[in-house]
Coordinates of N, CA and C in Angstrom, one line a residue:
X1 N -19.7 -8.1 25.7 CA -18.4 -8.3 26.2 C -18.0 -9.5 25.8
X2 N -16.7 -9.7 25.6 CA -16.1 -10.9 25.4 C -14.9 -10.9 26.3
X3 N -14.7 -11.8 27.3 CA -13.5 -12.0 28.1 C -12.9 -13.3 28.1
X4 N -11.7 -13.2 28.0 CA -10.8 -14.7 27.9 C -10.7 -15.3 29.2
X5 N -10.4 -16.5 29.4 CA -9.9 -17.2 30.5 C -8.7 -16.6 30.9
X6 N -8.3 -16.7 32.2 CA -6.9 -16.2 32.6 C -5.8 -16.7 31.7
X7 N -4.9 -15.8 31.3 CA -3.8 -16.0 30.6 C -2.5 -15.7 31.4
X8 N -1.6 -16.8 31.5 CA -0.4 -16.5 32.4 C 0.6 -16.0 31.5
X9 N 1.0 -14.7 31.4 CA 2.0 -14.1 30.7 C 3.3 -14.1 31.4
X10 N 3.4 -14.6 32.7 CA 4.6 -14.5 33.5 C 5.7 -15.3 32.7
X11 N 6.8 -14.7 32.6 CA 8.1 -15.3 31.8 C 7.9 -15.4 30.2
X12 N 6.7 -14.9 29.8 CA 6.6 -15.0 28.3 C 7.5 -13.8 27.6
X13 N 7.9 -14.2 26.5 CA 8.7 -13.1 25.6 C 7.8 -12.5 24.7
X14 N 6.7 -13.1 24.3 CA 6.0 -12.5 23.2 C 4.5 -13.1 23.0
X15 N 3.6 -12.9 23.8 CA 2.2 -13.3 23.7 C 1.5 -12.3 22.9
X16 N 0.8 -12.7 21.8 CA 0.0 -11.7 21.1 C -1.5 -12.2 21.1
X17 N -2.5 -11.2 21.1 CA -3.8 -11.6 20.7 C -4.1 -11.3 19.2
X18 N -4.5 -12.2 18.4 CA -4.7 -12.1 17.0 C -6.2 -12.4 16.8
X19 N -6.6 -11.6 16.1 CA -8.2 -11.6 15.7 C -8.5 -10.9 14.4
X20 N -9.6 -11.3 13.9 CA -10.1 -10.6 12.7 C -11.4 -9.8 13.1
X21 N -11.5 -8.5 12.5 CA -12.7 -7.7 12.6 C -13.2 -7.2 11.4
X22 N -14.3 -6.8 11.4 CA -15.1 -6.0 10.4 C -15.8 -4.8 10.9
X23 N -15.3 -3.7 10.5 CA -16.0 -2.3 10.9 C -16.3 -1.7 9.7
X24 N -17.6 -2.1 9.1 CA -18.1 -1.5 7.9 C -19.6 -0.7 8.4
X25 N -19.5 0.5 7.8 CA -20.7 1.6 8.1 C -20.2 2.7 8.7
X26 N -21.1 3.7 8.5 CA -21.0 5.0 8.8 C -21.0 5.2 10.6
X27 N -21.9 4.6 11.1 CA -22.2 4.6 12.5 C -21.7 3.5 13.2
X28 N -20.5 2.8 12.9 CA -20.0 1.7 13.5 C -19.5 1.7 14.8
X29 N -19.0 3.0 15.3 CA -18.6 3.1 16.6 C -17.0 2.6 16.8
X30 N -16.7 2.0 17.9 CA -15.3 1.8 18.2 C -15.2 0.5 18.8
X31 N -14.1 -0.2 18.5 CA -13.7 -1.6 19.0 C -12.4 -1.2 19.8
X32 N -12.7 -1.7 21.2 CA -11.5 -1.6 22.2 C -11.1 -2.9 22.7
X33 N -9.9 -3.0 22.9 CA -9.4 -4.2 23.7 C -8.8 -3.8 24.9
X34 N -9.0 -4.5 26.1 CA -8.4 -4.2 27.3 C -7.7 -5.3 27.8
X35 N -6.8 -5.1 28.6 CA -6.1 -6.1 29.5 C -6.5 -5.8 30.9
X36 N -6.9 -6.9 31.5 CA -7.2 -6.8 33.1 C -6.3 -7.5 33.8
X37 N -5.6 -6.8 34.7 CA -4.6 -7.5 35.5 C -4.6 -6.8 37.0
X38 N -4.6 -7.7 38.0 CA -4.4 -7.1 39.4 C -5.6 -6.3 39.6
X39 N -7.0 -6.6 39.1 CA -8.2 -5.7 39.5 C -8.1 -4.4 38.6
X40 N -7.4 -4.1 37.7 CA -7.5 -2.9 37.0 C -7.5 -3.2 35.4
X41 N -8.1 -2.3 34.8 CA -8.3 -2.5 33.3 C -7.4 -1.4 32.6
X42 N -6.7 -1.9 31.6 CA -5.9 -1.0 30.8 C -6.1 -1.2 29.2
X43 N -6.4 0.0 28.5 CA -6.9 0.0 27.1 C -5.5 -0.3 26.4
X44 N -5.3 -1.3 25.6 CA -4.2 -1.8 24.9 C -4.3 -1.7 23.3
X45 N -5.5 -1.5 22.8 CA -5.8 -1.3 21.4 C -7.2 -0.8 21.1
X46 N -7.2 0.0 20.1 CA -8.6 0.8 19.8 C -8.7 1.0 18.3
X47 N -9.9 1.1 17.7 CA -10.1 1.5 16.4 C -11.5 2.0 16.3
X48 N -11.6 3.1 15.5 CA -12.9 3.9 15.5 C -13.3 4.0 14.0
X49 N -14.6 4.0 13.9 CA -15.2 4.4 12.6 C -15.1 3.3 11.5
X50 N -15.7 3.6 10.4 CA -15.7 2.8 9.1 C -14.2 2.4 8.6
X51 N -14.0 1.1 8.5 CA -12.6 0.7 8.2 C -12.4 0.1 6.8
X52 N -13.5 0.1 6.0 CA -13.6 -0.9 4.8 C -14.5 -1.9 4.9
X53 N -15.0 -2.5 3.8 CA -15.9 -3.6 3.8 C -15.3 -4.9 4.2
X54 N -13.9 -5.1 4.0 CA -13.4 -6.4 4.1 C -13.1 -6.7 5.5
X55 N -13.0 -8.0 5.8 CA -12.4 -8.3 7.2 C -10.9 -8.1 7.1
X56 N -10.5 -7.5 8.4 CA -9.0 -7.3 8.5 C -8.7 -8.0 9.7
X57 N -7.2 -8.2 9.7 CA -6.5 -8.9 10.8 C -5.9 -7.9 11.7
X58 N -5.8 -8.3 13.0 CA -5.1 -7.4 14.0 C -4.3 -8.4 14.9
X59 N -3.2 -8.0 15.3 CA -2.2 -8.6 16.3 C -1.8 -7.7 17.4
X60 N -2.3 -7.9 18.6 CA -2.0 -7.0 19.7 C -1.1 -7.7 20.8
X61 N 0.1 -7.1 20.8 CA 1.0 -7.7 21.9 C 0.4 -7.5 23.4
X62 N 0.5 -8.5 24.1 CA 0.1 -8.6 25.5 C 1.3 -8.2 26.4
X63 N 1.6 -7.1 26.6 CA 2.8 -6.7 27.4 C 2.4 -6.7 28.9
X64 N 2.8 -7.8 29.5 CA 2.6 -7.8 31.0 C 3.3 -9.0 31.5
X65 N 3.6 -9.0 32.9 CA 4.2 -10.2 33.3 C 3.5 -10.9 34.6
X66 N 2.2 -10.8 34.3 CA 1.3 -11.3 35.3 C 0.2 -12.2 34.6
X67 N -0.7 -12.8 35.4 CA -1.9 -13.4 34.8 C -2.9 -12.5 34.5
X68 N -3.5 -12.4 33.4 CA -4.2 -11.3 32.8 C -5.6 -12.0 32.2
X69 N -6.5 -11.2 31.9 CA -7.7 -11.4 31.2 C -7.7 -10.5 29.9
X70 N -8.1 -10.9 28.9 CA -8.3 -9.9 27.7 C -9.9 -9.6 27.6
X71 N -10.3 -8.4 27.4 CA -11.7 -8.1 27.4 C -11.9 -7.3 26.1
X72 N -13.0 -7.7 25.3 CA -13.5 -6.8 24.2 C -14.8 -6.5 24.4
X73 N -15.1 -5.3 24.1 CA -16.6 -4.8 24.3 C -17.1 -4.4 23.0
X74 N -18.5 -4.6 22.9 CA -19.3 -4.2 21.8 C -19.0 -5.1 20.5
X75 N -19.0 -6.5 20.6 CA -18.8 -7.4 19.6 C -19.8 -8.4 19.5
X76 N -19.9 -9.0 18.3 CA -20.8 -10.2 18.0 C -19.8 -11.3 17.3
X77 N -20.1 -12.3 17.6 CA -19.2 -13.4 17.0 C -19.9 -13.9 15.8
X78 N -19.2 -14.0 14.7 CA -19.8 -14.6 13.4 C -18.7 -15.5 12.7
X79 N -19.0 -16.7 12.5 CA -18.2 -17.7 12.0 C -16.7 -17.6 12.5
X80 N -16.7 -17.7 13.9 CA -15.4 -17.7 14.5 C -14.4 -16.4 14.3
X81 N -15.2 -15.3 13.8 CA -14.5 -14.1 13.8 C -15.2 -13.1 14.6
X82 N -14.6 -11.9 14.7 CA -15.2 -10.9 15.6 C -15.7 -9.8 14.7
X83 N -17.0 -9.2 15.0 CA -17.6 -8.2 14.2 C -18.1 -7.2 15.1
X84 N -17.9 -5.9 15.0 CA -18.3 -4.9 15.8 C -19.9 -4.6 15.6
X85 N -20.5 -4.4 16.8 CA -22.0 -4.2 16.8 C -22.2 -2.8 16.4
X86 N -23.1 -2.5 15.7 CA -23.3 -1.2 15.3 C -24.1 -0.6 16.6
X87 N -23.8 0.7 17.1 CA -24.5 1.2 18.2 C -25.7 2.2 17.7
X88 N -26.8 2.2 18.4 CA -27.9 3.0 18.0 C -27.9 4.3 19.0

């Protein structure tokens, strides 16, 4: 799991989470991005299965008007990018 420090989205017009990912392989599983606010977690982006061999970019708007944390599950960090861990 990767969790961000608290992000203050109060009064913001357009904060986005930008990241790169690589989902290569038949048994790659899913990559999910959640926003945690006021003690609850909400799924804001997900992708499943093989997506090609290249690194891809994603931009996810953080729609909230509160202080939030962004959480990503089942990842490894490689050269400042995000790569999904294959599940056994």
